[in-house]
Amino acid sequence: MIENLNGISAEDGAQVPSDQIAAAVTAGNIVYEDGATQTFHSDGTTQYTEHGRETTGTWTVDEDGHFCSFWPPSYRASYDLRWIVEERRIVGLRFSDLRNGARFDGRYR
């Protein structure tokens, strides 16, 4: 179920404004192309599940307006976050790693 996105209008591929990142990531559970799932919570925690194995991390928005994640003990990443929109409806998010350009598309479940 997608929540918190009422009133947000977006175009496919448009950058998620920094003031909308929290609403975007907490709007619903995310399912990635490889079947992994991720849940973001408003308290800044996140759970990533792949092949039945769950990992807990944290997320923030940095001073430059990028989405950032931290996975203990030491993995940090920053992403450009863009909307995935189909038929004028927000259906997911595209995470592009600022360091290496790797892209992860996730759809709201």
Backbone as numpy.savetxt, mean C-alpha at the origin, in Angstrom:
# Nx Ny Nz CAx CAy CAz Cx Cy Cz
-13.45 -5.65 1.68 -14.29 -4.48 1.68 -13.39 -3.23 1.68
-13.66 -2.32 0.79 -12.91 -1.07 0.71 -13.60 -0.03 1.59
-12.83 0.53 2.50 -13.34 1.56 3.40 -12.46 2.80 3.28
-12.89 3.90 3.83 -12.10 5.13 3.92 -11.81 5.82 2.60
-12.37 5.39 1.50 -12.06 6.02 0.22 -13.22 6.84 -0.32
-14.28 6.96 0.45 -15.41 7.77 0.01 -14.96 9.20 -0.23
-15.33 9.74 -1.35 -14.98 11.11 -1.67 -13.64 11.27 -2.35
-12.84 10.20 -2.44 -11.56 10.29 -3.13 -11.77 9.97 -4.59
-11.37 10.88 -5.44 -11.45 10.68 -6.88 -10.03 10.49 -7.39
-9.80 9.45 -8.19 -8.45 9.16 -8.66 -8.48 8.66 -10.09
-7.36 8.86 -10.76 -7.16 8.32 -12.10 -6.13 7.20 -12.02
-6.26 6.23 -12.91 -5.33 5.11 -12.92 -3.91 5.62 -13.12
-3.00 5.18 -12.26 -1.60 5.55 -12.36 -1.24 6.86 -11.69
-2.23 7.59 -11.18 -1.95 8.86 -10.51 -1.31 8.60 -9.15
-0.38 9.45 -8.78 0.27 9.32 -7.48 -0.74 9.57 -6.37
-0.65 8.76 -5.32 -1.50 8.96 -4.16 -0.92 10.15 -3.38
-1.69 11.23 -3.20 -1.18 12.37 -2.44 -0.83 11.95 -1.01
0.19 12.56 -0.44 0.65 12.15 0.89 -0.46 12.21 1.94
-1.38 13.15 1.80 -2.46 13.25 2.79 -3.54 12.18 2.60
-3.43 11.37 1.54 -4.38 10.28 1.31 -3.75 8.90 1.48
-2.44 8.85 1.74 -1.76 7.55 1.85 -2.33 6.71 2.98
-2.55 7.28 4.15 -3.09 6.50 5.26 -4.45 5.90 4.92
-5.32 6.69 4.31 -6.63 6.18 3.90 -6.48 5.11 2.84
-5.54 5.30 1.91 -5.35 4.34 0.82 -4.89 2.98 1.33
-3.89 2.97 2.21 -3.36 1.67 2.64 -4.25 0.98 3.66
-5.03 1.73 4.42 -5.89 1.10 5.43 -7.31 0.83 4.92
-7.56 1.11 3.65 -8.91 0.97 3.09 -9.39 -0.47 3.00
-8.48 -1.42 2.98 -8.87 -2.82 2.88 -7.65 -3.70 2.80
-7.87 -5.00 2.92 -6.77 -5.94 2.77 -6.29 -5.91 1.33
-4.98 -6.08 1.15 -4.37 -6.06 -0.17 -3.95 -7.47 -0.56
-4.24 -7.84 -1.80 -3.78 -9.12 -2.35 -2.87 -8.79 -3.52
-1.63 -9.31 -3.47 -0.65 -9.07 -4.52 -0.75 -10.12 -5.61
-0.12 -9.85 -6.73 -0.20 -10.73 -7.90 0.29 -12.15 -7.61
1.22 -12.30 -6.66 1.75 -13.63 -6.34 0.91 -14.35 -5.28
-0.20 -13.74 -4.84 -1.08 -14.36 -3.86 -0.80 -13.95 -2.43
0.30 -13.27 -2.18 0.58 -12.78 -0.83 -0.46 -11.74 -0.45
-0.71 -11.60 0.85 -1.69 -10.63 1.32 -1.03 -9.70 2.34
-1.60 -8.51 2.48 -1.09 -7.56 3.46 -2.23 -6.74 4.02
-2.16 -6.53 5.32 -3.13 -5.69 6.02 -2.37 -4.57 6.69
-2.83 -3.34 6.46 -2.24 -2.15 7.08 -3.23 -1.63 8.11
-2.72 -1.30 9.29 -3.57 -0.79 10.37 -3.29 0.68 10.61
-4.29 1.39 11.09 -4.16 2.83 11.31 -3.13 3.17 12.39
-2.74 2.21 13.22 -1.73 2.47 14.24 -0.30 2.37 13.69
-0.17 2.13 12.37 1.15 2.06 11.75 1.76 0.67 11.70
1.00 -0.36 12.09 1.51 -1.72 11.98 0.97 -2.36 10.70
1.65 -3.40 10.25 1.22 -4.12 9.05 1.58 -5.59 9.18
0.74 -6.44 8.62 1.01 -7.87 8.57 1.04 -8.30 7.09
2.12 -8.99 6.73 2.31 -9.51 5.38 2.31 -11.02 5.49
1.47 -11.68 4.68 1.38 -13.13 4.74 1.68 -13.71 3.36
2.65 -14.62 3.34 3.05 -15.28 2.10 3.25 -16.77 2.39
2.55 -17.62 1.65 2.63 -19.08 1.82 2.37 -19.48 3.27
1.42 -18.81 3.93 1.05 -19.14 5.29 1.97 -18.56 6.36
3.03 -17.90 5.97 3.97 -17.31 6.94 3.68 -15.83 7.09
3.43 -15.40 8.32 3.10 -14.01 8.59 4.31 -13.26 9.15
4.50 -12.06 8.65 5.56 -11.17 9.11 4.91 -9.86 9.53
5.37 -9.30 10.65 4.82 -8.04 11.14 5.86 -6.94 10.99
5.40 -5.79 10.49 6.27 -4.63 10.34 5.51 -3.37 10.67
6.08 -2.24 10.25 5.43 -0.95 10.46 5.46 -0.15 9.16
4.57 0.83 9.07 4.55 1.70 7.91 4.40 3.15 8.38
4.90 4.07 7.56 4.82 5.50 7.83 4.77 6.25 6.50
4.55 7.55 6.60 4.69 8.44 5.46 5.84 9.38 5.82
6.87 9.45 4.97 8.03 10.26 5.31 7.80 11.74 4.99
8.78 12.57 5.31 8.66 14.01 5.12 8.56 14.42 3.66
8.93 13.52 2.74 8.80 13.80 1.31 7.49 13.28 0.73
6.64 12.71 1.58 5.34 12.22 1.13 5.38 10.84 0.52
6.42 10.05 0.81 6.51 8.68 0.30 6.04 7.69 1.36
5.47 6.61 0.89 5.09 5.51 1.76 6.36 4.74 2.12
6.56 4.43 3.40 7.75 3.71 3.85 7.35 2.53 4.71
8.14 1.47 4.64 7.88 0.32 5.50 9.18 -0.12 6.16
9.02 -0.72 7.34 10.15 -1.25 8.10 9.80 -2.66 8.53
10.74 -3.58 8.25 10.56 -4.98 8.62 11.75 -5.38 9.48
11.51 -5.59 10.78 12.61 -5.94 11.69 13.33 -7.20 11.21
14.63 -7.27 11.43 15.36 -6.35 12.28 15.90 -5.10 11.56
16.01 -5.11 10.22 16.70 -3.96 9.61 16.25 -3.56 8.21
15.23 -4.21 7.64 14.86 -3.88 6.26 13.93 -2.67 6.21
14.36 -1.65 5.48 13.57 -0.44 5.27 13.42 -0.21 3.77
12.25 0.27 3.38 12.01 0.57 1.97 11.09 1.78 1.87
11.26 2.54 0.80 10.38 3.68 0.50 9.79 3.47 -0.87
8.54 3.85 -1.03 7.82 3.57 -2.26 7.10 4.80 -2.79
7.02 4.86 -4.10 6.10 5.75 -4.79 4.79 4.97 -4.81
3.71 5.58 -4.38 2.43 4.88 -4.28 1.45 5.48 -5.28
0.89 4.63 -6.14 -0.03 5.08 -7.19 -1.32 4.28 -7.13
-2.39 4.92 -7.59 -3.71 4.28 -7.62 -3.81 3.30 -8.78
-4.55 2.23 -8.58 -5.00 1.35 -9.66 -6.51 1.58 -9.75
-6.95 2.09 -10.89 -8.35 2.44 -11.08 -8.87 1.72 -12.32
-10.02 1.09 -12.20 -10.69 0.44 -13.33 -12.14 0.89 -13.35
-12.59 1.29 -14.52 -13.97 1.75 -14.69 -14.35 2.79 -13.63
-13.45 3.75 -13.43 -13.62 4.88 -12.50 -13.75 4.46 -11.04
-13.30 3.25 -10.72 -13.37 2.75 -9.34 -11.97 2.37 -8.88
-11.57 2.85 -7.70 -10.28 2.50 -7.13 -10.31 1.03 -6.73
-9.40 0.23 -7.30 -9.39 -1.20 -7.02 -8.10 -1.67 -6.35
-7.11 -0.78 -6.28 -5.86 -1.21 -5.66 -4.80 -0.14 -5.67
-3.58 -0.59 -5.32 -2.44 0.31 -5.19 -1.22 -0.29 -5.87
-0.40 0.57 -6.44 0.86 0.16 -7.08 2.00 0.74 -6.25
2.83 -0.13 -5.72 3.99 0.26 -4.92 5.23 0.13 -5.81
5.98 1.23 -5.97 7.22 1.20 -6.75 8.37 1.58 -5.83
9.29 0.64 -5.63 10.42 0.84 -4.74 11.31 1.97 -5.26
11.55 2.98 -4.45 12.35 4.13 -4.88 13.81 3.77 -5.07
14.27 2.72 -4.44 15.68 2.33 -4.52 16.00 1.54 -5.79
15.14 0.57 -6.12 15.47 -0.30 -7.25 14.40 -0.37 -8.33
13.29 0.34 -8.16 12.25 0.38 -9.17 11.32 -0.82 -9.20
11.55 -1.80 -8.31 10.66 -2.98 -8.29 9.23 -2.51 -8.04
8.29 -3.14 -8.74 6.90 -2.74 -8.66 6.03 -3.88 -8.15
5.12 -3.53 -7.24 4.21 -4.51 -6.66 2.80 -3.96 -6.77
1.96 -4.65 -7.51 0.56 -4.24 -7.63 -0.27 -5.06 -6.65
-1.08 -4.34 -5.88 -1.96 -5.00 -4.92 -3.40 -4.54 -5.14
-4.30 -5.48 -5.00 -5.73 -5.16 -5.17 -6.44 -5.33 -3.85
-7.40 -4.44 -3.63 -8.21 -4.56 -2.43 -9.04 -5.82 -2.50
-9.10 -6.51 -1.39 -9.91 -7.72 -1.31 -11.22 -7.40 -0.67
